[in-house]
Amino acid sequence: MQQNQQPLAGIIMGSNSDLPVMQAAADVLQQFDIPFEIDIVSAHRTPLRMVQYAQSAYERGLRVIIAGAGGAAHLPGMTASLTALPVIGVPVKSSNSIDGWDSVLSILQMPNGVPVATVALNAAKNAGLLAVQILATNNPKLYDKIIAYKAQQAALVEEQARLLNLREP
Ligand code: RP5
């Protein structure tokens, strides 16, 4: 985590049990040198903490929020209802989730007017990347880092394809 710097991104999750999934978002932010904060904020167990977190987020300097939850996953949507910051939702396949669809649909099917950018089930890595891309829209250096990351990914696929085609049939 980037210490001593004003966090630009906030990662919140409904339970400590979401951490193994949500850690991937933190890893990406760290990789791109984005100062971030990470916290447990439960929409159901600590609703007032969620309100306080979301309503103070912009003033505290955050510019994007990643929110992960499982089962009846209300944290991303409720956070989005309480702030004008972009909220990226991560559906978590948790112990109380039937098959993951409950979390996906709870986060995805938001009413008009309150968007949550929902990533795939357990896709906290993509949530981290999307947060970096949002922050990069007004940061040319960060934008260049994203371009380099994409080029690296493409080069890896090219190399894998080359090695695959070298094999004996
Ligand atoms: C949700 O319930 C949390 O986000 C978590 O995914 C799930 C289970 O929480 P625990 O019972 O493991 O604390 O609110």
Tab-separated table of C-alpha atoms and ligand atoms in Angstrom:
chain	number	residue	atom	x	y	z
A	1	MET	CA	0.000	0.000	0.000
A	2	GLN	CA	1.142	3.544	-0.751
A	3	GLN	CA	1.688	5.057	2.700
A	4	ASN	CA	2.040	8.801	3.422
A	5	GLN	CA	0.128	9.758	0.318
A	6	GLN	CA	-3.426	10.967	-0.062
A	7	PRO	CA	-5.464	7.938	-1.185
A	8	LEU	CA	-7.075	8.368	-4.618
A	9	ALA	CA	-8.865	5.040	-4.640
A	10	GLY	CA	-10.861	3.324	-1.931
A	11	ILE	CA	-11.388	-0.424	-1.738
A	12	ILE	CA	-14.226	-1.534	0.515
A	13	MET	CA	-15.722	-4.951	1.113
A	14	GLY	CA	-18.634	-6.296	3.083
A	15	SER	CA	-16.634	-8.735	5.180
A	16	ASN	CA	-13.125	-9.803	6.009
A	17	SER	CA	-14.041	-13.042	4.212
A	18	ASP	CA	-14.066	-11.053	0.926
A	19	LEU	CA	-10.405	-10.116	1.326
A	20	PRO	CA	-8.868	-13.107	-0.510
A	21	VAL	CA	-10.813	-12.002	-3.619
A	22	MET	CA	-10.498	-8.226	-3.137
A	23	GLN	CA	-6.738	-8.405	-2.553
A	24	ALA	CA	-6.288	-8.607	-6.347
A	25	ALA	CA	-7.637	-5.051	-6.693
A	26	ALA	CA	-5.165	-3.820	-4.096
A	27	ASP	CA	-2.330	-5.611	-5.905
A	28	VAL	CA	-3.146	-3.821	-9.174
A	29	LEU	CA	-3.340	-0.395	-7.527
A	30	GLN	CA	0.002	-1.086	-5.887
A	31	GLN	CA	1.486	-2.201	-9.217
A	32	PHE	CA	0.474	1.144	-10.772
A	33	ASP	CA	1.627	3.171	-7.726
A	34	ILE	CA	-1.858	4.432	-6.935
A	35	PRO	CA	-2.244	5.528	-3.317
A	36	PHE	CA	-5.278	3.729	-1.933
A	37	GLU	CA	-7.105	2.842	1.260
A	38	ILE	CA	-8.726	-0.483	2.037
A	39	ASP	CA	-11.469	-1.119	4.572
A	40	ILE	CA	-14.337	-3.365	5.664
A	41	VAL	CA	-17.694	-1.603	5.405
A	42	SER	CA	-20.809	-3.738	5.658
A	43	ALA	CA	-24.051	-2.424	4.174
A	44	HIS	CA	-26.047	-4.664	6.513
A	45	ARG	CA	-23.939	-4.912	9.667
A	46	THR	CA	-22.583	-1.359	9.720
A	47	PRO	CA	-24.972	0.712	7.576
A	48	LEU	CA	-24.093	4.010	9.235
A	49	ARG	CA	-20.396	3.355	8.652
A	50	MET	CA	-21.198	2.827	4.966
A	51	VAL	CA	-23.093	6.145	4.821
A	52	GLN	CA	-20.260	7.957	6.546
A	53	TYR	CA	-17.643	6.353	4.284
A	54	ALA	CA	-19.461	7.129	1.033
A	55	GLN	CA	-20.516	10.653	1.959
A	56	SER	CA	-17.003	11.668	3.041
A	57	ALA	CA	-15.158	9.905	0.205
A	58	TYR	CA	-14.881	12.814	-2.246
A	59	GLU	CA	-13.858	15.343	0.426
A	60	ARG	CA	-11.236	12.889	1.661
A	61	GLY	CA	-9.687	12.949	-1.808
A	62	LEU	CA	-10.930	9.668	-3.233
A	63	ARG	CA	-11.712	9.717	-6.963
A	64	VAL	CA	-12.910	6.147	-7.446
A	65	ILE	CA	-14.323	3.448	-5.171
A	66	ILE	CA	-14.091	-0.316	-5.638
A	67	ALA	CA	-16.734	-2.135	-3.603
A	68	GLY	CA	-16.954	-5.898	-3.274
A	69	ALA	CA	-19.616	-8.017	-1.606
A	70	GLY	CA	-21.214	-11.435	-1.803
A	71	GLY	CA	-24.705	-12.904	-1.512
A	72	ALA	CA	-27.285	-10.130	-1.077
A	73	ALA	CA	-24.589	-7.716	-2.172
A	74	HIS	CA	-25.937	-4.246	-1.425
A	75	LEU	CA	-22.669	-2.450	-0.629
A	76	PRO	CA	-21.692	-1.311	-4.163
A	77	GLY	CA	-25.164	-0.062	-5.078
A	78	MET	CA	-25.807	1.681	-1.785
A	79	THR	CA	-22.366	3.291	-1.894
A	80	ALA	CA	-23.142	4.527	-5.428
A	81	SER	CA	-26.402	5.991	-4.128
A	82	LEU	CA	-24.495	8.023	-1.531
A	83	THR	CA	-21.678	9.507	-3.626
A	84	ALA	CA	-21.125	10.977	-7.087
A	85	LEU	CA	-17.774	9.175	-7.399
A	86	PRO	CA	-17.595	6.270	-9.858
A	87	VAL	CA	-18.194	2.991	-8.056
A	88	ILE	CA	-16.862	-0.287	-9.442
A	89	GLY	CA	-18.696	-3.321	-8.083
A	90	VAL	CA	-17.096	-6.710	-7.559
A	91	PRO	CA	-19.525	-9.593	-7.070
A	92	VAL	CA	-17.903	-12.058	-4.680
A	93	LYS	CA	-18.757	-15.737	-4.602
A	94	SER	CA	-19.006	-15.897	-0.827
A	95	SER	CA	-19.972	-18.638	1.635
A	96	ASN	CA	-23.568	-17.315	1.737
A	97	SER	CA	-23.810	-17.090	-2.046
A	98	ILE	CA	-25.905	-19.760	-3.755
A	99	ASP	CA	-23.841	-19.907	-6.940
A	100	GLY	CA	-22.516	-16.366	-7.405
A	101	TRP	CA	-25.485	-15.212	-9.468
A	102	ASP	CA	-27.093	-13.616	-6.415
A	103	SER	CA	-24.035	-11.355	-5.952
A	104	VAL	CA	-23.723	-10.639	-9.699
A	105	LEU	CA	-27.362	-9.649	-10.109
A	106	SER	CA	-27.514	-7.653	-6.860
A	107	ILE	CA	-24.635	-5.496	-8.065
A	108	LEU	CA	-25.411	-5.450	-11.795
A	109	GLN	CA	-29.140	-4.733	-11.912
A	110	MET	CA	-29.091	-1.172	-10.634
A	111	PRO	CA	-31.983	1.190	-11.339
A	112	ASN	CA	-31.583	3.975	-13.895
A	113	GLY	CA	-29.775	6.950	-12.423
A	114	VAL	CA	-27.483	5.031	-10.061
A	115	PRO	CA	-24.840	3.202	-12.114
A	116	VAL	CA	-22.353	0.701	-10.737
A	117	ALA	CA	-19.606	-0.477	-13.107
A	118	THR	CA	-19.926	-4.192	-12.417
A	119	VAL	CA	-17.062	-6.548	-13.231
A	120	ALA	CA	-17.262	-10.335	-13.522
A	121	LEU	CA	-17.642	-12.676	-10.551
A	122	ASN	CA	-14.556	-12.447	-8.310
A	123	ALA	CA	-12.886	-10.186	-10.915
A	124	ALA	CA	-11.229	-7.808	-8.465
A	125	LYS	CA	-8.178	-7.593	-10.731
A	126	ASN	CA	-10.298	-6.050	-13.490
A	127	ALA	CA	-11.866	-3.711	-10.935
A	128	GLY	CA	-8.377	-2.513	-10.036
A	129	LEU	CA	-7.483	-2.032	-13.699
A	130	LEU	CA	-10.691	-0.136	-14.390
A	131	ALA	CA	-9.988	2.134	-11.416
A	132	VAL	CA	-6.511	2.839	-12.802
A	133	GLN	CA	-8.008	3.589	-16.232
A	134	ILE	CA	-10.509	6.021	-14.679
A	135	LEU	CA	-7.711	7.778	-12.800
A	136	ALA	CA	-5.577	7.815	-15.969
A	137	THR	CA	-8.094	9.929	-17.885
A	138	ASN	CA	-6.536	13.060	-16.419
A	139	ASN	CA	-3.037	11.713	-15.778
A	140	PRO	CA	-0.927	11.276	-18.964
A	141	LYS	CA	1.871	9.382	-17.153
A	142	LEU	CA	-0.609	6.867	-15.790
A	143	TYR	CA	-2.252	6.622	-19.201
A	144	ASP	CA	1.130	5.702	-20.698
A	145	LYS	CA	1.543	3.008	-18.046
A	146	ILE	CA	-1.789	1.489	-19.072
A	147	ILE	CA	-0.699	1.525	-22.722
A	148	ALA	CA	2.537	-0.229	-21.727
A	149	TYR	CA	0.584	-2.805	-19.680
A	150	LYS	CA	-1.651	-3.598	-22.652
A	151	ALA	CA	1.364	-3.905	-24.969
A	152	GLN	CA	2.972	-6.291	-22.464
A	153	GLN	CA	-0.183	-8.431	-22.410
A	154	ALA	CA	-0.295	-8.531	-26.200
A	155	ALA	CA	3.394	-9.489	-26.385
A	156	LEU	CA	2.774	-12.350	-23.953
A	157	VAL	CA	-0.042	-13.743	-26.107
A	158	GLU	CA	2.111	-13.404	-29.244
A	159	GLU	CA	4.905	-15.310	-27.502
A	160	GLN	CA	2.547	-18.042	-26.276
A	161	ALA	CA	1.151	-18.413	-29.805
A	162	ARG	CA	4.662	-18.580	-31.239
A	163	LEU	CA	5.688	-21.322	-28.770
A	164	LEU	CA	2.466	-23.241	-29.448
A	165	ASN	CA	3.136	-23.194	-33.171
A	166	LEU	CA	6.703	-24.447	-32.665
A	167	ARG	CA	5.407	-27.699	-31.172
A	168	GLU	CA	5.424	-30.922	-33.156
A	169	PRO	CA	1.937	-31.596	-34.549
B	1	RP5	C1	-21.601	-10.240	2.490
B	1	RP5	O1	-21.813	-11.476	3.052
B	1	RP5	C2	-20.108	-10.068	2.541
B	1	RP5	O2	-19.697	-9.171	1.540
B	1	RP5	C3	-19.584	-11.450	2.306
B	1	RP5	O3	-19.318	-11.679	0.932
B	1	RP5	C4	-20.736	-12.331	2.731
B	1	RP5	C5	-20.431	-13.257	3.875
B	1	RP5	O4	-19.934	-12.546	4.950
B	1	RP5	P1	-19.380	-13.324	6.241
B	1	RP5	O5	-20.542	-14.054	6.830
B	1	RP5	O6	-18.285	-14.250	5.753
B	1	RP5	O7	-18.834	-12.248	7.140
B	1	RP5	O8	-22.256	-9.234	3.165
